PDB file of C-alpha atoms in Angstrom:
ATOM      1  CA  MET A 392       6.608 -17.728  -3.688  1.00 46.00           C
ATOM      2  CA  ALA A 393      10.290 -17.175  -4.385  1.00 50.00           C
ATOM      3  CA  ASP A 394      11.648 -17.638  -7.857  1.00 52.00           C
ATOM      4  CA  GLU A 395      13.882 -20.646  -8.554  1.00 49.00           C
ATOM      5  CA  THR A 396      17.081 -18.558  -8.602  1.00 45.00           C
ATOM      6  CA  GLU A 397      16.519 -17.278  -5.082  1.00 50.00           C
ATOM      7  CA  LYS A 398      15.563 -20.751  -3.807  1.00 52.00           C
ATOM      8  CA  ALA A 399      18.743 -22.224  -5.274  1.00 43.00           C
ATOM      9  CA  ASN A 400      20.776 -19.622  -3.376  1.00 89.00           C
ATOM     10  CA  LEU A 401      19.397 -20.892  -0.062  1.00 96.00           C
ATOM     11  CA  ALA A 402      21.624 -23.965  -0.479  1.00 95.00           C
ATOM     12  CA  ASP A 403      24.750 -21.797  -0.831  1.00 95.00           C
ATOM     13  CA  ARG A 404      26.636 -21.788   2.484  1.00 96.00           C
ATOM     14  CA  ALA A 405      28.356 -18.512   1.601  1.00 95.00           C
ATOM     15  CA  GLY A 406      25.005 -16.689   1.754  1.00 94.00           C
ATOM     16  CA  TYR A 407      24.744 -17.014   5.551  1.00 96.00           C
ATOM     17  CA  LYS A 408      26.348 -14.991   8.361  1.00 93.00           C
ATOM     18  CA  LEU A 409      24.231 -16.290  11.241  1.00 95.00           C
ATOM     19  CA  TRP A 410      24.803 -19.857  12.438  1.00 97.00           C
ATOM     20  CA  PHE A 411      23.349 -22.149  15.066  1.00 96.00           C
ATOM     21  CA  LYS A 412      25.195 -25.377  15.966  1.00 97.00           C
ATOM     22  CA  GLU A 413      23.130 -28.509  16.489  1.00 97.00           C
ATOM     23  CA  HIS A 414      23.442 -32.289  16.514  1.00 97.00           C
ATOM     24  CA  VAL A 415      21.308 -35.221  15.374  1.00 97.00           C
ATOM     25  CA  ARG A 416      19.621 -37.041  18.229  1.00 97.00           C
ATOM     26  CA  PHE A 417      18.806 -40.741  18.035  1.00 97.00           C
ATOM     27  CA  SER A 418      15.120 -39.852  18.430  1.00 97.00           C
ATOM     28  CA  ASP A 419      15.329 -37.704  15.249  1.00 97.00           C
ATOM     29  CA  VAL A 420      15.889 -40.783  13.070  1.00 96.00           C
ATOM     30  CA  ASP A 421      13.042 -42.729  11.471  1.00 96.00           C
ATOM     31  CA  HIS A 422      12.814 -46.320  10.198  1.00 94.00           C
ATOM     32  CA  ASN A 423      14.695 -45.263   7.039  1.00 94.00           C
ATOM     33  CA  ASN A 424      17.721 -44.602   9.270  1.00 93.00           C
ATOM     34  CA  HIS A 425      17.820 -40.900   8.457  1.00 96.00           C
ATOM     35  CA  VAL A 426      16.436 -37.741  10.080  1.00 96.00           C
ATOM     36  CA  ASN A 427      12.666 -37.666   9.579  1.00 94.00           C
ATOM     37  CA  HIS A 428      11.467 -34.862   7.317  1.00 95.00           C
ATOM     38  CA  ALA A 429       9.348 -33.269  10.061  1.00 96.00           C
ATOM     39  CA  VAL A 430      12.353 -32.979  12.387  1.00 97.00           C
ATOM     40  CA  PHE A 431      14.019 -30.478  10.047  1.00 98.00           C
ATOM     41  CA  LEU A 432      11.223 -28.028  10.911  1.00 97.00           C
ATOM     42  CA  GLN A 433      12.205 -28.366  14.579  1.00 97.00           C
ATOM     43  CA  TYR A 434      15.850 -27.697  13.719  1.00 98.00           C
ATOM     44  CA  PHE A 435      14.834 -24.577  11.783  1.00 98.00           C
ATOM     45  CA  GLU A 436      12.549 -23.329  14.550  1.00 97.00           C
ATOM     46  CA  THR A 437      15.175 -23.811  17.274  1.00 97.00           C
ATOM     47  CA  ALA A 438      17.801 -21.931  15.260  1.00 97.00           C
ATOM     48  CA  ARG A 439      15.428 -19.134  14.211  1.00 95.00           C
ATOM     49  CA  VAL A 440      14.038 -18.588  17.705  1.00 94.00           C
ATOM     50  CA  SER A 441      17.464 -18.783  19.357  1.00 94.00           C
ATOM     51  CA  ILE A 442      18.745 -16.063  17.040  1.00 92.00           C
ATOM     52  CA  THR A 443      15.755 -13.741  16.586  1.00 90.00           C
ATOM     53  CA  ARG A 444      14.568 -13.859  20.195  1.00 89.00           C
ATOM     54  CA  ASN A 445      18.017 -13.449  21.700  1.00 88.00           C
ATOM     55  CA  PRO A 446      17.495 -10.821  24.437  1.00 87.00           C
ATOM     56  CA  ALA A 447      20.936  -9.329  23.699  1.00 86.00           C
ATOM     57  CA  LEU A 448      19.679  -8.267  20.243  1.00 83.00           C
ATOM     58  CA  GLY A 449      16.578  -6.599  21.676  1.00 83.00           C
ATOM     59  CA  MET A 450      14.574  -7.082  18.477  1.00 85.00           C
ATOM     60  CA  LEU A 451      11.288  -7.621  20.314  1.00 88.00           C
ATOM     61  CA  SER A 452       9.777  -5.553  23.060  1.00 88.00           C
ATOM     62  CA  PRO A 453       7.554  -7.434  25.543  1.00 89.00           C
ATOM     63  CA  ASP A 454       4.423  -6.350  23.640  1.00 92.00           C
ATOM     64  CA  GLU A 455       5.647  -7.652  20.237  1.00 93.00           C
ATOM     65  CA  ASN A 456       5.729 -11.083  18.631  1.00 93.00           C
ATOM     66  CA  PHE A 457       6.399 -12.870  15.325  1.00 93.00           C
ATOM     67  CA  ASN A 458       3.861 -15.361  13.980  1.00 95.00           C
ATOM     68  CA  VAL A 459       4.640 -17.907  11.268  1.00 97.00           C
ATOM     69  CA  VAL A 460       2.225 -17.716   8.331  1.00 97.00           C
ATOM     70  CA  ARG A 461       4.019 -19.774   5.668  1.00 98.00           C
ATOM     71  CA  VAL A 462       6.733 -22.439   5.522  1.00 97.00           C
ATOM     72  CA  GLU A 463       8.305 -24.059   2.468  1.00 97.00           C
ATOM     73  CA  CYS A 464      10.951 -26.801   2.757  1.00 96.00           C
ATOM     74  CA  ASP A 465      13.139 -28.469   0.157  1.00 96.00           C
ATOM     75  CA  TYR A 466      14.963 -31.639   1.121  1.00 97.00           C
ATOM     76  CA  LYS A 467      18.357 -31.986  -0.548  1.00 96.00           C
ATOM     77  CA  ALA A 468      20.287 -34.836   1.151  1.00 97.00           C
ATOM     78  CA  GLU A 469      19.950 -37.265   4.020  1.00 96.00           C
ATOM     79  CA  LEU A 470      21.139 -36.410   7.495  1.00 97.00           C
ATOM     80  CA  ARG A 471      22.035 -39.365   9.727  1.00 96.00           C
ATOM     81  CA  PHE A 472      22.748 -40.178  13.356  1.00 96.00           C
ATOM     82  CA  PRO A 473      25.209 -39.498  14.843  1.00 95.00           C
ATOM     83  CA  GLY A 474      26.267 -36.178  13.436  1.00 96.00           C
ATOM     84  CA  ASP A 475      26.827 -32.505  14.055  1.00 97.00           C
ATOM     85  CA  PHE A 476      25.520 -29.814  11.731  1.00 98.00           C
ATOM     86  CA  GLU A 477      24.799 -26.099  11.528  1.00 98.00           C
ATOM     87  CA  VAL A 478      21.677 -24.167  10.632  1.00 98.00           C
ATOM     88  CA  GLY A 479      22.224 -20.934   8.707  1.00 97.00           C
ATOM     89  CA  VAL A 480      19.693 -18.093   9.006  1.00 97.00           C
ATOM     90  CA  ARG A 481      19.439 -15.073   6.719  1.00 96.00           C
ATOM     91  CA  GLY A 482      17.017 -12.346   5.731  1.00 96.00           C
ATOM     92  CA  LEU A 483      15.412 -12.458   2.287  1.00 96.00           C
ATOM     93  CA  LYS A 484      12.665  -9.821   1.946  1.00 97.00           C
ATOM     94  CA  TYR A 485      10.594  -7.524   4.113  1.00 97.00           C
ATOM     95  CA  GLY A 486       7.418  -5.531   3.654  1.00 98.00           C
ATOM     96  CA  ARG A 487       5.298  -3.329   5.884  1.00 98.00           C
ATOM     97  CA  SER A 488       4.403  -5.924   8.536  1.00 98.00           C
ATOM     98  CA  SER A 489       5.922  -9.206   7.359  1.00 98.00           C
ATOM     99  CA  PHE A 490       9.315 -10.576   6.474  1.00 97.00           C
ATOM    100  CA  ARG A 491      10.808 -13.652   4.877  1.00 97.00           C
ATOM    101  CA  LEU A 492      13.805 -15.606   6.171  1.00 97.00           C
ATOM    102  CA  GLY A 493      15.869 -18.293   4.478  1.00 97.00           C
ATOM    103  CA  GLN A 494      17.398 -21.134   6.440  1.00 98.00           C
ATOM    104  CA  ALA A 495      19.473 -24.178   5.590  1.00 98.00           C
ATOM    105  CA  VAL A 496      20.926 -27.211   7.345  1.00 98.00           C
ATOM    106  CA  PHE A 497      24.581 -27.859   6.486  1.00 98.00           C
ATOM    107  CA  GLN A 498      26.865 -30.704   7.428  1.00 97.00           C
ATOM    108  CA  GLY A 499      30.168 -29.256   6.337  1.00 95.00           C
ATOM    109  CA  ASP A 500      29.546 -27.843   2.854  1.00 95.00           C
ATOM    110  CA  ARG A 501      26.709 -30.263   2.086  1.00 97.00           C
ATOM    111  CA  CYS A 502      23.207 -28.804   2.326  1.00 97.00           C
ATOM    112  CA  SER A 503      20.593 -31.257   3.605  1.00 98.00           C
ATOM    113  CA  CYS A 504      17.514 -29.039   3.633  1.00 98.00           C
ATOM    114  CA  THR A 505      16.407 -25.456   2.978  1.00 97.00           C
ATOM    115  CA  GLU A 506      13.490 -23.522   4.374  1.00 97.00           C
ATOM    116  CA  GLU A 507      11.805 -20.307   3.395  1.00 97.00           C
ATOM    117  CA  ILE A 508       9.527 -18.907   6.073  1.00 97.00           C
ATOM    118  CA  VAL A 509       7.225 -15.885   6.222  1.00 98.00           C
ATOM    119  CA  LEU A 510       6.617 -14.249   9.591  1.00 98.00           C
ATOM    120  CA  VAL A 511       4.225 -11.446  10.539  1.00 98.00           C
ATOM    121  CA  PHE A 512       5.191  -8.842  13.137  1.00 97.00           C
ATOM    122  CA  MET A 513       2.378  -8.618  15.691  1.00 96.00           C
ATOM    123  CA  ASP A 514       1.116  -6.727  18.682  1.00 96.00           C
ATOM    124  CA  ARG A 515       0.740  -9.247  21.536  1.00 94.00           C
ATOM    125  CA  ALA A 516      -2.271  -7.531  23.119  1.00 96.00           C
ATOM    126  CA  THR A 517      -4.395  -7.006  19.995  1.00 96.00           C
ATOM    127  CA  ARG A 518      -3.080 -10.079  18.071  1.00 95.00           C
ATOM    128  CA  LYS A 519      -3.051  -7.842  14.979  1.00 97.00           C
ATOM    129  CA  SER A 520      -0.186  -7.213  12.589  1.00 97.00           C
ATOM    130  CA  LYS A 521       1.790  -4.032  12.989  1.00 97.00           C
ATOM    131  CA  PRO A 522       4.492  -2.266  10.969  1.00 97.00           C
ATOM    132  CA  LEU A 523       7.992  -3.703  11.346  1.00 97.00           C
ATOM    133  CA  SER A 524      10.115  -1.817  13.862  1.00 95.00           C
ATOM    134  CA  ASP A 525      13.134   0.173  12.700  1.00 94.00           C
ATOM    135  CA  LYS A 526      15.352  -2.162  14.746  1.00 93.00           C
ATOM    136  CA  LEU A 527      13.937  -5.253  13.025  1.00 94.00           C
ATOM    137  CA  ILE A 528      14.295  -3.702   9.559  1.00 96.00           C
ATOM    138  CA  ALA A 529      17.928  -2.801  10.325  1.00 95.00           C
ATOM    139  CA  TRP A 530      18.610  -6.399  11.486  1.00 95.00           C
ATOM    140  CA  LEU A 531      16.943  -7.839   8.381  1.00 96.00           C
ATOM    141  CA  LYS A 532      18.994  -5.578   6.072  1.00 96.00           C
ATOM    142  CA  GLU A 533      22.212  -6.397   7.937  1.00 95.00           C
ATOM    143  CA  ASN A 534      21.481 -10.075   7.336  1.00 95.00           C
ATOM    144  CA  GLY A 535      20.706  -9.888   3.643  1.00 93.00           C
ATOM    145  CA  ALA A 536      17.068  -8.832   3.313  1.00 95.00           C
ATOM    146  CA  THR A 537      15.821  -6.321   0.778  1.00 95.00           C
ATOM    147  CA  ALA A 538      12.512  -4.493   0.620  1.00 95.00           C
ATOM    148  CA  ASN A 539       9.673  -6.123  -1.338  1.00 91.00           C
TER     149      ASN A 539
END
């Protein structure tokens, strides 16, 4: 688990270089008239997958995959319909076969939610973990990650 200092930094907009634009859909809102807590996980997944699986980046070969093994979310402020927002994505740490990303939902400068997620780099055929590729490590470093 991350220490409190690092978690607090996830809510700092300046810590992100990668952004994904999104909007609140009417179906995202619950009876409390705000985005349901579970929907934030969908926002994070869409942003993360759109960025990390972008074919132009070439981070994954056809025989490689990432699997989610841990997710931690902190809700900071309500998000309401209608509204546009952005999801920031950044690297945090990496090891031999896994890495940790930080993500946050921002409406302007206001952070609504943060996520810390651990992913394992896998071989699609064997379904076993494998060492991170040099290309993935370079991308993680470029986007803020440091070695464990």
